[in-house]
mmCIF file with all atom_site columns, C-alpha atoms and ligand atoms in Angstrom:
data_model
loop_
_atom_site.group_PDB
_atom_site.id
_atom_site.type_symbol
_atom_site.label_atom_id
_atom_site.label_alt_id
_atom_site.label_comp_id
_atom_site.label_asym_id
_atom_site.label_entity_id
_atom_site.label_seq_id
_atom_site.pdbx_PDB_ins_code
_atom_site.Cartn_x
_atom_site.Cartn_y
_atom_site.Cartn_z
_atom_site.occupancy
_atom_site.B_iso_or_equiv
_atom_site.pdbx_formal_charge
_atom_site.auth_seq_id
_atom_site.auth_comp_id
_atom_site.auth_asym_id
_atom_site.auth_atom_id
_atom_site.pdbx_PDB_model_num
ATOM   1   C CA  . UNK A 1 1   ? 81.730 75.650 70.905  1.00 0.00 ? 1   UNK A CA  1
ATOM   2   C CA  . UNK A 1 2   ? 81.159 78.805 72.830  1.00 0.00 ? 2   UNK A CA  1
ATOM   3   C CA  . UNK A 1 3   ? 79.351 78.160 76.719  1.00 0.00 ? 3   UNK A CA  1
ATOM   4   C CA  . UNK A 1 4   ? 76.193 79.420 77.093  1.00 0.00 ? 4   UNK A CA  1
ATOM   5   C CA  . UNK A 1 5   ? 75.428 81.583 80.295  1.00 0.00 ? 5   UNK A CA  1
ATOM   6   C CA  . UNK A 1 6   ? 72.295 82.122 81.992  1.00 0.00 ? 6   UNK A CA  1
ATOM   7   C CA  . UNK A 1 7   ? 71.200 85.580 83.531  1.00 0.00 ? 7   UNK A CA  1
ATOM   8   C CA  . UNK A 1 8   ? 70.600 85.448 87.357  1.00 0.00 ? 8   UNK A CA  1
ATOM   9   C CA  . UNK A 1 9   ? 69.595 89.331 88.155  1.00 0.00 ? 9   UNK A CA  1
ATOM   10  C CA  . UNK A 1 10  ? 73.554 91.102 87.550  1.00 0.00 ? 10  UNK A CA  1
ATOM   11  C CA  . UNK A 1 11  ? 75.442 87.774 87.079  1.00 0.00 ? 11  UNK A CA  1
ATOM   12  C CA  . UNK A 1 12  ? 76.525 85.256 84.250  1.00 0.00 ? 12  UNK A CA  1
ATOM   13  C CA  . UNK A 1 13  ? 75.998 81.925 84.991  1.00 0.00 ? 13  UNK A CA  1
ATOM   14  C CA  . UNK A 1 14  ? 77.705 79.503 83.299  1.00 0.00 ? 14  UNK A CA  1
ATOM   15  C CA  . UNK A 1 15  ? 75.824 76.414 82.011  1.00 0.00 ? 15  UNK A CA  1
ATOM   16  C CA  . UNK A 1 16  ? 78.171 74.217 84.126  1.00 0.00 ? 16  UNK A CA  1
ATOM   17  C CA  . UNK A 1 17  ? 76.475 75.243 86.723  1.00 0.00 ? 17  UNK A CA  1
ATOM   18  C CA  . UNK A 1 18  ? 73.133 74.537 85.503  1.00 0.00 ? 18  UNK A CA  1
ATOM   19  C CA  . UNK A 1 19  ? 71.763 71.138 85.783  1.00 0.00 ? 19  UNK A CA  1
ATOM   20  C CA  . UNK A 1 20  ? 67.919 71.064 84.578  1.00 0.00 ? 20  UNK A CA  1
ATOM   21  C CA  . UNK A 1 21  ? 66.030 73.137 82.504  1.00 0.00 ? 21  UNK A CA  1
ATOM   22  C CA  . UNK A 1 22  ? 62.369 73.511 81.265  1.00 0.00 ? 22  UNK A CA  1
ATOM   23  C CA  . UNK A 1 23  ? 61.206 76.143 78.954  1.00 0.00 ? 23  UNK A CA  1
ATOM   24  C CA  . UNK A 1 24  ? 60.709 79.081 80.584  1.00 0.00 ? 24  UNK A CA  1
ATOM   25  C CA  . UNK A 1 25  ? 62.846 78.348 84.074  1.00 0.00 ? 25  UNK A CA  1
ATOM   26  C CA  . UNK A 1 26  ? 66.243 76.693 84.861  1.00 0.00 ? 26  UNK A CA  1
ATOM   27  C CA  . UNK A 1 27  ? 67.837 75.139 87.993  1.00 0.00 ? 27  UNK A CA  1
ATOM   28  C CA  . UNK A 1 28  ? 71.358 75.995 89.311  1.00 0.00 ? 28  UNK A CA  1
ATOM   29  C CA  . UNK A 1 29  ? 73.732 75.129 92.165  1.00 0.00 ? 29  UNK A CA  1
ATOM   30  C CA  . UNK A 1 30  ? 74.438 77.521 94.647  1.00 0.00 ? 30  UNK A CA  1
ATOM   31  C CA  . UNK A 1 31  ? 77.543 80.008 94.924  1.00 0.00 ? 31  UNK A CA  1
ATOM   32  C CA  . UNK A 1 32  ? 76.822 79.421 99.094  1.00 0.00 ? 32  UNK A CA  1
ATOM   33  C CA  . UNK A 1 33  ? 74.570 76.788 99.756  1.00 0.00 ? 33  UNK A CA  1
ATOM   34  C CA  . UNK A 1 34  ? 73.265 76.512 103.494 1.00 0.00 ? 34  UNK A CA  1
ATOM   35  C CA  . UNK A 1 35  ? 72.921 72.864 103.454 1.00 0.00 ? 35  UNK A CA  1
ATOM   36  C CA  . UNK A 1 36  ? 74.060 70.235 100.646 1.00 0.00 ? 36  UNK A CA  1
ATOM   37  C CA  . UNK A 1 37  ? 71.526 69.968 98.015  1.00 0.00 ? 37  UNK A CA  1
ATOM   38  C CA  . UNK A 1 38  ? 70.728 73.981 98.781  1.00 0.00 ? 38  UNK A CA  1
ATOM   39  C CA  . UNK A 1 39  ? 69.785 75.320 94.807  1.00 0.00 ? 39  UNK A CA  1
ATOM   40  C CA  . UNK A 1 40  ? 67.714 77.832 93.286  1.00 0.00 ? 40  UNK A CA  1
ATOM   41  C CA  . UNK A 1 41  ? 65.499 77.932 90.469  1.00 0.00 ? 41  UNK A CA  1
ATOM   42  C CA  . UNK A 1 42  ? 64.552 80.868 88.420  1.00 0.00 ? 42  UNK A CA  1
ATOM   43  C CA  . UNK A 1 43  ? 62.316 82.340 85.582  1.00 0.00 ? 43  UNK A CA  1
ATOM   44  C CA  . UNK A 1 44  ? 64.820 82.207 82.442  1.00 0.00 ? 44  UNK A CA  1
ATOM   45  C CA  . UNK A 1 45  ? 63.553 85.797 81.951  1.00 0.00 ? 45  UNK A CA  1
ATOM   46  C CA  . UNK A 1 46  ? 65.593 88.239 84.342  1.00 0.00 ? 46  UNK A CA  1
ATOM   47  C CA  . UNK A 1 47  ? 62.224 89.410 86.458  1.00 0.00 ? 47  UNK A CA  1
ATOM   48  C CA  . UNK A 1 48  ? 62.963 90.983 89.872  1.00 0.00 ? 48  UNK A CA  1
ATOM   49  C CA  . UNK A 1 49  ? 59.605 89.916 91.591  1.00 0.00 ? 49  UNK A CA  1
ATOM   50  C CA  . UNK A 1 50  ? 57.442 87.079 92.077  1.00 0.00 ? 50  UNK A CA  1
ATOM   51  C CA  . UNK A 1 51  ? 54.797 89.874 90.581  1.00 0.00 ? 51  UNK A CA  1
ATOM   52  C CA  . UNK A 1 52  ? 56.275 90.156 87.204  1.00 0.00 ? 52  UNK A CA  1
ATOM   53  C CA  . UNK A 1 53  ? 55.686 86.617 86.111  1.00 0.00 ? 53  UNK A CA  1
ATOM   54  C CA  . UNK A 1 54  ? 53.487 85.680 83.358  1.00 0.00 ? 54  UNK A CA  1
ATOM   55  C CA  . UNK A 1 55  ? 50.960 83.357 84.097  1.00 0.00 ? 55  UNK A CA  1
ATOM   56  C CA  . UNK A 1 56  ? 52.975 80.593 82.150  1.00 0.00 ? 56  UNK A CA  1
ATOM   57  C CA  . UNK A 1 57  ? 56.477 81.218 83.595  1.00 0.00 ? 57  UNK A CA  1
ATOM   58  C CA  . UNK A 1 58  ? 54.535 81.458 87.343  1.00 0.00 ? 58  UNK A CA  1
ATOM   59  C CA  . UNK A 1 59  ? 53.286 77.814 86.212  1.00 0.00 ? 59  UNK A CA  1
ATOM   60  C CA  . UNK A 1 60  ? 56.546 76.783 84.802  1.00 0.00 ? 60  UNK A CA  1
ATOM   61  C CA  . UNK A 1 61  ? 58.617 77.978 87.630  1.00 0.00 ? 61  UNK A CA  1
ATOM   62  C CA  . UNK A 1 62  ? 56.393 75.776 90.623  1.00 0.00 ? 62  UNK A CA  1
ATOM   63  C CA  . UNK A 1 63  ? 56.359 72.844 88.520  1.00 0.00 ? 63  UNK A CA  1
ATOM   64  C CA  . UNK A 1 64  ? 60.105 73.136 87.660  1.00 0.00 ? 64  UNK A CA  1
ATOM   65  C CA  . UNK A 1 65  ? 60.861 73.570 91.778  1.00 0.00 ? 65  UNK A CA  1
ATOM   66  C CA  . UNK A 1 66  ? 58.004 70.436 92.557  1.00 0.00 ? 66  UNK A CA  1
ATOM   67  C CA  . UNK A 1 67  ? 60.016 68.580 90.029  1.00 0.00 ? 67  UNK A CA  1
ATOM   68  C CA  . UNK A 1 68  ? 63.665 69.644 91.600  1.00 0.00 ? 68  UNK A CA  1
ATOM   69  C CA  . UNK A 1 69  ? 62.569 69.499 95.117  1.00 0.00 ? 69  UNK A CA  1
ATOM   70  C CA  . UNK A 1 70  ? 61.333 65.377 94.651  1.00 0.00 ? 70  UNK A CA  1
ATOM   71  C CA  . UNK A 1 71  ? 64.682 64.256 92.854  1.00 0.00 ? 71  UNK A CA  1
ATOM   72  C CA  . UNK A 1 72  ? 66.898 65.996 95.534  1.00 0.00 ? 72  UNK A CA  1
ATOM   73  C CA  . UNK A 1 73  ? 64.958 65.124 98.386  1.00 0.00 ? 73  UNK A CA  1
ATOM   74  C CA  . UNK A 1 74  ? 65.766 61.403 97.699  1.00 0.00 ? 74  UNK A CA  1
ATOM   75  C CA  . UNK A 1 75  ? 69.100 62.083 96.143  1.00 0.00 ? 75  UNK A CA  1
ATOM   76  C CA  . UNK A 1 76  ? 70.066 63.930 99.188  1.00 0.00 ? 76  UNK A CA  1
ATOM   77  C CA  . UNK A 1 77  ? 68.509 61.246 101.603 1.00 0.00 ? 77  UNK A CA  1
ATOM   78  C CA  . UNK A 1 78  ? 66.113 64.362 103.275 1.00 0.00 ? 78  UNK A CA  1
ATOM   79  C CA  . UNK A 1 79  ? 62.931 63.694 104.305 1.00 0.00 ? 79  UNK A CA  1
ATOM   80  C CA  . UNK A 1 80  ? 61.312 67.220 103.547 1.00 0.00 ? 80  UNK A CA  1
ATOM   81  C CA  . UNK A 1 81  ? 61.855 70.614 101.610 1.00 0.00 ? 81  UNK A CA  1
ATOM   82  C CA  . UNK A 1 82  ? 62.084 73.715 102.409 1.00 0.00 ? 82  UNK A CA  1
ATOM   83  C CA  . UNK A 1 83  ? 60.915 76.002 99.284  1.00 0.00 ? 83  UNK A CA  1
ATOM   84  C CA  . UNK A 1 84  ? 61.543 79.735 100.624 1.00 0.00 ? 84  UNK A CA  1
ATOM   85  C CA  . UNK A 1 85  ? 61.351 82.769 98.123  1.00 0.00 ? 85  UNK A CA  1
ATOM   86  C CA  . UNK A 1 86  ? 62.743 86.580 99.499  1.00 0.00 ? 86  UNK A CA  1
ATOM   87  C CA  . UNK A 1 87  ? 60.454 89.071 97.327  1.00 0.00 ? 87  UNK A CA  1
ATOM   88  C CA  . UNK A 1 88  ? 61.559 92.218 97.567  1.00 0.00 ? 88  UNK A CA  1
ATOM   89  C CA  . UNK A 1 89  ? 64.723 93.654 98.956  1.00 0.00 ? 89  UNK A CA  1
ATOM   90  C CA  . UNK A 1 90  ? 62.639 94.204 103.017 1.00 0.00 ? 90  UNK A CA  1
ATOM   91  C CA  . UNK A 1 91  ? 62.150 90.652 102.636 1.00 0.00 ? 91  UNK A CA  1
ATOM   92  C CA  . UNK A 1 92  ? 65.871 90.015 102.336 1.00 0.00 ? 92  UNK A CA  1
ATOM   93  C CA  . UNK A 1 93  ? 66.316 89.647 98.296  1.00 0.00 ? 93  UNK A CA  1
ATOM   94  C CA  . UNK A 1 94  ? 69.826 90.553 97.657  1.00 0.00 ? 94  UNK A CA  1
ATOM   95  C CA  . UNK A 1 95  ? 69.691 89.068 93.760  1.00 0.00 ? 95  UNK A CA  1
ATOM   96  C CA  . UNK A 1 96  ? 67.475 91.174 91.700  1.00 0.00 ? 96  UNK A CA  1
ATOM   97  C CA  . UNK A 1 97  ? 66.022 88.496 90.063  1.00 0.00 ? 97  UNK A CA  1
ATOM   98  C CA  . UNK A 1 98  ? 63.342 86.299 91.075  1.00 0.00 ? 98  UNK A CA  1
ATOM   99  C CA  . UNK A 1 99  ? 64.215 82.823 92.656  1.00 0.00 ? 99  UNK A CA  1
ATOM   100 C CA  . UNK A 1 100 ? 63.155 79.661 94.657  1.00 0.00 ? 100 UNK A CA  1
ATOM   101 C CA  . UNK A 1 101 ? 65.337 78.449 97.305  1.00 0.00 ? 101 UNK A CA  1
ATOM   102 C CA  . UNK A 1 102 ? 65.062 74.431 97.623  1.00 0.00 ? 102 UNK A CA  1
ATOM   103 C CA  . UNK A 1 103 ? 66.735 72.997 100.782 1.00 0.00 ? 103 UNK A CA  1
ATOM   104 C CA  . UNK A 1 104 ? 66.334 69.198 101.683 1.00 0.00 ? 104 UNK A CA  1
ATOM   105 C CA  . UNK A 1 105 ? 66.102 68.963 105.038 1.00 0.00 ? 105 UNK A CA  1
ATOM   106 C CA  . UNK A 1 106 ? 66.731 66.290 107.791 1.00 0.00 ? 106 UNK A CA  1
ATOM   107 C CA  . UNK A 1 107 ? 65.779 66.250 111.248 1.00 0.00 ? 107 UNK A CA  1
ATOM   108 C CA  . UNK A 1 108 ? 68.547 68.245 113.484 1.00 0.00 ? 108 UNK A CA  1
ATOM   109 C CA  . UNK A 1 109 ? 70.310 69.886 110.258 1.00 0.00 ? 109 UNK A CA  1
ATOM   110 C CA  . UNK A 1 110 ? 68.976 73.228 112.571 1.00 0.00 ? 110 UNK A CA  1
ATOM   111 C CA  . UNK A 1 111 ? 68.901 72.911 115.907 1.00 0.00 ? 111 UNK A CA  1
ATOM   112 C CA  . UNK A 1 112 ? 65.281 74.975 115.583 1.00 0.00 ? 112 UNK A CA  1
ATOM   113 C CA  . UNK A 1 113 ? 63.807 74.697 112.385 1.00 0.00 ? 113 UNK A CA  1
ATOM   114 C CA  . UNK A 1 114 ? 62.781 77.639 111.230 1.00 0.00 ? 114 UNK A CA  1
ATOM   115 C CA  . UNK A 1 115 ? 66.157 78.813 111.894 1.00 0.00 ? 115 UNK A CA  1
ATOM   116 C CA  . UNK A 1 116 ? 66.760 78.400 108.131 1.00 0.00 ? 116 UNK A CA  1
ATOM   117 C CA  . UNK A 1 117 ? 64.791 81.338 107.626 1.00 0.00 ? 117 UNK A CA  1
ATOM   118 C CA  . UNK A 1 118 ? 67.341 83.377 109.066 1.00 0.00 ? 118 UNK A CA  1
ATOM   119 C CA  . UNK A 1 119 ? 69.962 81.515 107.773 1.00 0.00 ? 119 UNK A CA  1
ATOM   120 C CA  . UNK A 1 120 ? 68.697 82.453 104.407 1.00 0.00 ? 120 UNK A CA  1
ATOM   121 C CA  . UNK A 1 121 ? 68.468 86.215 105.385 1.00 0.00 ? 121 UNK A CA  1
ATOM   122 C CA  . UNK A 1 122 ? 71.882 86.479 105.971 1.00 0.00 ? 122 UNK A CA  1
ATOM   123 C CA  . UNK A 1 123 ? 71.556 89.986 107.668 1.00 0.00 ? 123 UNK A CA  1
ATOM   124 C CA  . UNK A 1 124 ? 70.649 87.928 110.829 1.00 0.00 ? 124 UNK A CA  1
ATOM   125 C CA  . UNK A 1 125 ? 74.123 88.624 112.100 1.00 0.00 ? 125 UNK A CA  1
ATOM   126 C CA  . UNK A 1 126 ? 73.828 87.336 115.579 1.00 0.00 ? 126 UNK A CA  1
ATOM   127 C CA  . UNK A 1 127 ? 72.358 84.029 114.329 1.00 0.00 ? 127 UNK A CA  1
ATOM   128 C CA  . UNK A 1 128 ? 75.069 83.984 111.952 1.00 0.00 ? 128 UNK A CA  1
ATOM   129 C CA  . UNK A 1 129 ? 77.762 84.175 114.234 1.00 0.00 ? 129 UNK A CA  1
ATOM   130 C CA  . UNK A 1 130 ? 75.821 81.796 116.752 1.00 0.00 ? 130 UNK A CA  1
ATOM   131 C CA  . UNK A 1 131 ? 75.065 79.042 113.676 1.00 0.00 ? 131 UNK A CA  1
ATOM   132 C CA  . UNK A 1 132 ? 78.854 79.461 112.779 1.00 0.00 ? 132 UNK A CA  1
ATOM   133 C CA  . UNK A 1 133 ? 77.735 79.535 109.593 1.00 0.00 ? 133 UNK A CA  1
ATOM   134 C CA  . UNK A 1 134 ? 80.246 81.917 107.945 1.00 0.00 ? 134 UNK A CA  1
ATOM   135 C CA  . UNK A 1 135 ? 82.674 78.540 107.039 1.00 0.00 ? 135 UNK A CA  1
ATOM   136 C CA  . UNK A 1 136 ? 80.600 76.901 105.871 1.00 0.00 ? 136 UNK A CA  1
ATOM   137 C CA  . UNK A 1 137 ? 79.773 80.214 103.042 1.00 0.00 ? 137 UNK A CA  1
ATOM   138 C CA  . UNK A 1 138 ? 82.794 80.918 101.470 1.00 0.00 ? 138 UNK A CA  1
ATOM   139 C CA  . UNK A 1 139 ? 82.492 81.414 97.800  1.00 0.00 ? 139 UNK A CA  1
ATOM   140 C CA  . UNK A 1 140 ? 82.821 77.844 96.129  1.00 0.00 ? 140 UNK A CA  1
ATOM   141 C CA  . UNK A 1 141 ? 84.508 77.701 92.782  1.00 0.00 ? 141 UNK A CA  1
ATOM   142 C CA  . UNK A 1 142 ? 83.205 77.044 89.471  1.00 0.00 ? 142 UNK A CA  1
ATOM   143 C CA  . UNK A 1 143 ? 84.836 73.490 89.193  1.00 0.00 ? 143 UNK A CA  1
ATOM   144 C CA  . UNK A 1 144 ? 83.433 72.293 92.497  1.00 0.00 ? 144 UNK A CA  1
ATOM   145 C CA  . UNK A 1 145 ? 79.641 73.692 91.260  1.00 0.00 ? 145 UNK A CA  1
ATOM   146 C CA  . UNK A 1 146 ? 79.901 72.312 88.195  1.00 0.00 ? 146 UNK A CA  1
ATOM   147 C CA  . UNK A 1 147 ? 80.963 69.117 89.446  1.00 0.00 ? 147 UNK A CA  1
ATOM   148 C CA  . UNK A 1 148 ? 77.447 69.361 91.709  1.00 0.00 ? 148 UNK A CA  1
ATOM   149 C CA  . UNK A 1 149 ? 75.980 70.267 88.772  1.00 0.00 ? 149 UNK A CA  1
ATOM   150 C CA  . UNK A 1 150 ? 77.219 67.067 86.800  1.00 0.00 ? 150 UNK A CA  1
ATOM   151 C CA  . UNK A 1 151 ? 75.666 64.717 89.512  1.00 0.00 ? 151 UNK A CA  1
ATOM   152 C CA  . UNK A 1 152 ? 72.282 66.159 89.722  1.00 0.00 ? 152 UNK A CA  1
ATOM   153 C CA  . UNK A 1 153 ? 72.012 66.695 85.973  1.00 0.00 ? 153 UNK A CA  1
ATOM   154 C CA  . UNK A 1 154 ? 72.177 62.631 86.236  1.00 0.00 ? 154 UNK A CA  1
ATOM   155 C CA  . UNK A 1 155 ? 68.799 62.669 88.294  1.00 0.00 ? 155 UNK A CA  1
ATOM   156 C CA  . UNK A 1 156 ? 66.822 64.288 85.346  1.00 0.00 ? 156 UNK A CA  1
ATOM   157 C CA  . UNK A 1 157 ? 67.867 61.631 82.134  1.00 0.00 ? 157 UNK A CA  1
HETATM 158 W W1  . AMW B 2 .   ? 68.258 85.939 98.065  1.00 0.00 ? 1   AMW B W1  1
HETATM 159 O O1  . AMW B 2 .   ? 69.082 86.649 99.408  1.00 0.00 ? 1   AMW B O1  1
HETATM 160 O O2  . AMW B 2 .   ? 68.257 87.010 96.831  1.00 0.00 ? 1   AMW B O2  1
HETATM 161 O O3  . AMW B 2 .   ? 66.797 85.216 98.407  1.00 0.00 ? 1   AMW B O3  1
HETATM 162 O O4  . AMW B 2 .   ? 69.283 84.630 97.648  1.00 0.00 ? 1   AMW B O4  1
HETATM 163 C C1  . AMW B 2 .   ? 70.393 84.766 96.785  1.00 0.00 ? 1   AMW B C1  1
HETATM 164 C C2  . AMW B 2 .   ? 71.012 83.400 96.662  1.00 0.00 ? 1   AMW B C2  1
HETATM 165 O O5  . AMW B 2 .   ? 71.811 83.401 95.519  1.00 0.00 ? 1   AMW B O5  1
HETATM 166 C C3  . AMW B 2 .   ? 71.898 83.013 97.842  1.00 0.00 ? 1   AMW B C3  1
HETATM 167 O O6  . AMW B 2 .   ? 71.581 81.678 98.228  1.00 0.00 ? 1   AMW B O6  1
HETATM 168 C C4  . AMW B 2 .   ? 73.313 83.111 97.246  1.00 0.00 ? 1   AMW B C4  1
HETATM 169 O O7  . AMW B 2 .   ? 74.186 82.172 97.836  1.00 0.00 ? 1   AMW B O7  1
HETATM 170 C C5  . AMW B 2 .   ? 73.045 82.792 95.796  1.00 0.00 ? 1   AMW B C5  1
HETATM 171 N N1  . AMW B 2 .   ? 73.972 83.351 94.818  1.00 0.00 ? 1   AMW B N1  1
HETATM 172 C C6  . AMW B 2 .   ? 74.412 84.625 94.751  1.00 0.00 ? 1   AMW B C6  1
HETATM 173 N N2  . AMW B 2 .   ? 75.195 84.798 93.660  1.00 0.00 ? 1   AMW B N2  1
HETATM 174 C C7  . AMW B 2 .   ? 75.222 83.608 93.018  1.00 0.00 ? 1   AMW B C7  1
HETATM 175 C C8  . AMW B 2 .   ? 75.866 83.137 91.839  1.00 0.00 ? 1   AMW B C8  1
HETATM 176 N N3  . AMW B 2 .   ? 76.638 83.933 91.086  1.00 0.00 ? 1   AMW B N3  1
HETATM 177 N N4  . AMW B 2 .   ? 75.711 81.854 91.486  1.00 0.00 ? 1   AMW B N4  1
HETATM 178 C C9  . AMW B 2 .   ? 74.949 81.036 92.236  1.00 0.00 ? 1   AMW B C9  1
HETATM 179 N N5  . AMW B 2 .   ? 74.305 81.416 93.358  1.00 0.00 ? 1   AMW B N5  1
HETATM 180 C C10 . AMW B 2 .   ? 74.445 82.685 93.753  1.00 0.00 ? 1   AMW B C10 1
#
């Protein structure tokens, strides 16, 4: 049977890398996550701003993330979320395509909190090189995100 690939703005994603769906949005690891458990989750329909949602995929989307953000928060042992969303390209969007960011988050995982915001942006180049954080964002390969992907598909049965 022939794998069926989601659209995220200009890329394919395969559905190996997808672990929860609803009807109108979908979850998916990410290609560089900032911290484990860092995944995204967008409108099914390729829309480049938080604008351009229906009414139903705005609902969808927020319930989808609520839903996401709960099971990895205790899969990942975290003790709160981070839910960020770049709208726009001057608010550091670099996919065209409109997306949550869900980060569980544990005391000290930043040395200053809010330094995830930055993180996110990655155009912060001096709190890039300061975080070190270019190891730890090297492209990961499609078996190691789908094998993510496996074990939080398991949190949704
Ligand atoms: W943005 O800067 O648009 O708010 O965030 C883009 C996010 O998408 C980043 O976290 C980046 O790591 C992730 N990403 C980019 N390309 C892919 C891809 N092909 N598959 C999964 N995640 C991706």
């Amino acid at each position: 049977m022939e794998a069926e690939y989601y659209t995220f703005g200009p890329y394919k994603i395969h559905e190996k890398e997808v672990f929860y769906t609803s009807q109108l949005s979908y979850a998916l690891v990410n290609l560089r996550p900032l911290l484990p458990g860092h995944v995204l989750v967008c409108p099914r329909r390729e829309v480049k701003r938080f604008v351009d949602l229906t009414v139903e995929e705005t609902s969808d989307l927020w319930l989808t993330a609520q839903k996401v953000g709960a099971r990895l928060e205790a899969h990942y042992n975290a003790s709160s979320l981070t839910f960020a969303v770049q709208d726009g390209p001057q608010a550091g969007q670099t996919v065209p395509h409109m997306h949550v960011h869900i980060l569980p988050r544990k005391g000290g995982d930043f040395e200053k909190n809010d330094e995830i915001y930055d993180a996110i942006d990655m155009k912060e180049k001096e709190l890039k090189n300061k975080l070190d954080l270019d190891k730890d964002r090297k492209d990961r390969s499609l078996e190691e995100m789908a094998q993510e992907a496996d074990e939080l598909r398991k949190l949704f049965l």
